[in-house]
Short mmCIF file of C-alpha atoms in Angstrom, two decimals:
data_model
loop_
_atom_site.label_atom_id
_atom_site.label_comp_id
_atom_site.label_asym_id
_atom_site.label_seq_id
_atom_site.Cartn_x
_atom_site.Cartn_y
_atom_site.Cartn_z
CA UNK T 1 105.44 69.59 99.08
CA UNK T 2 104.76 71.18 95.69
CA UNK T 3 105.03 74.93 95.24
CA UNK T 4 101.31 75.14 94.41
CA UNK T 5 100.49 73.56 97.77
CA UNK T 6 102.92 75.88 99.56
CA UNK T 7 101.33 78.93 97.93
CA UNK T 8 97.82 77.75 98.77
CA UNK T 9 98.82 77.12 102.38
CA UNK T 10 100.43 80.56 102.72
CA UNK T 11 97.28 82.18 101.31
CA UNK T 12 94.83 79.75 102.89
CA UNK T 13 92.52 82.38 104.39
CA UNK T 14 92.43 84.35 101.13
CA UNK T 15 91.43 81.29 99.10
CA UNK T 16 88.71 80.47 101.62
CA UNK T 17 87.37 84.03 101.48
CA UNK T 18 87.37 84.06 97.67
CA UNK T 19 85.49 80.75 97.65
CA UNK T 20 82.93 82.08 100.11
CA UNK T 21 82.52 85.23 98.01
CA UNK T 22 81.93 83.15 94.88
CA UNK T 23 79.26 81.15 96.72
CA UNK T 24 77.66 84.37 98.04
CA UNK T 25 77.41 86.05 94.62
CA UNK T 26 76.36 82.79 92.93
CA UNK T 27 73.46 82.41 95.35
CA UNK T 28 72.61 86.10 95.01
CA UNK T 29 72.23 85.49 91.25
CA UNK T 30 69.95 82.52 92.00
CA UNK T 31 72.35 80.02 90.45
CA UNK T 32 73.36 76.59 91.66
CA UNK T 33 76.91 75.25 91.35
CA UNK T 34 76.10 73.26 88.23
CA UNK T 35 74.80 76.35 86.41
CA UNK T 36 77.78 78.54 87.32
CA UNK T 37 80.26 75.80 86.53
CA UNK T 38 78.74 75.19 83.11
CA UNK T 39 78.70 78.87 82.19
CA UNK T 40 82.28 79.37 83.45
CA UNK T 41 83.45 76.26 81.51
CA UNK T 42 84.60 74.32 84.55
CA UNK T 43 83.51 71.18 86.38
CA UNK T 44 80.98 71.36 89.18
CA UNK T 45 83.34 69.40 91.43
CA UNK T 46 86.12 71.97 90.89
CA UNK T 47 83.73 74.82 91.73
CA UNK T 48 82.51 72.90 94.77
CA UNK T 49 86.09 72.53 95.99
CA UNK T 50 86.77 76.24 95.44
CA UNK T 51 83.68 77.20 97.43
CA UNK T 52 84.28 74.69 100.26
CA UNK T 53 85.80 76.40 103.31
CA UNK T 54 87.56 73.22 104.42
CA UNK T 55 89.36 72.67 101.09
CA UNK T 56 92.10 74.86 99.68
CA UNK T 57 91.83 74.72 95.90
CA UNK T 58 94.04 76.98 93.85
CA UNK T 59 92.77 78.29 90.53
CA UNK T 60 93.85 80.64 87.78
CA UNK T 61 93.22 84.32 87.37
CA UNK T 62 91.55 83.45 84.06
CA UNK T 63 89.02 81.31 85.93
CA UNK T 64 88.42 84.07 88.48
CA UNK T 65 87.70 86.47 85.61
CA UNK T 66 85.38 83.94 83.93
CA UNK T 67 83.44 83.44 87.16
CA UNK T 68 83.12 87.20 87.69
CA UNK T 69 81.85 87.61 84.12
CA UNK T 70 79.19 84.95 84.61
CA UNK T 71 78.17 86.51 87.93
CA UNK T 72 78.08 89.95 86.25
CA UNK T 73 80.30 91.54 88.89
CA UNK T 74 83.70 93.20 88.93
CA UNK T 75 86.44 90.64 89.69
CA UNK T 76 87.53 92.79 92.64
CA UNK T 77 84.25 91.88 94.39
CA UNK T 78 85.50 88.31 94.69
CA UNK T 79 88.70 89.50 96.35
CA UNK T 80 87.11 91.87 98.89
CA UNK T 81 86.59 91.11 102.53
CA UNK T 82 82.86 91.06 103.22
CA UNK T 83 81.93 91.65 106.87
#
């Protein structure tokens, strides 16, 4: 098992929550996955995997910051637990 997979497994719930937060704020901005992916310079399939609660997809802090910039929110919003 690669270290990236081990890290993603250890932080599984956090990655799922971040993905759900991205989807929440993306929809709040009225954007679809294709629009956000294009503006954040990533593929739609990668974004789809990040947002999918049944897939654990690791990604860089740089990408998290890019997504937050496009969504016009503080990056911390993507890391927060939303009830």
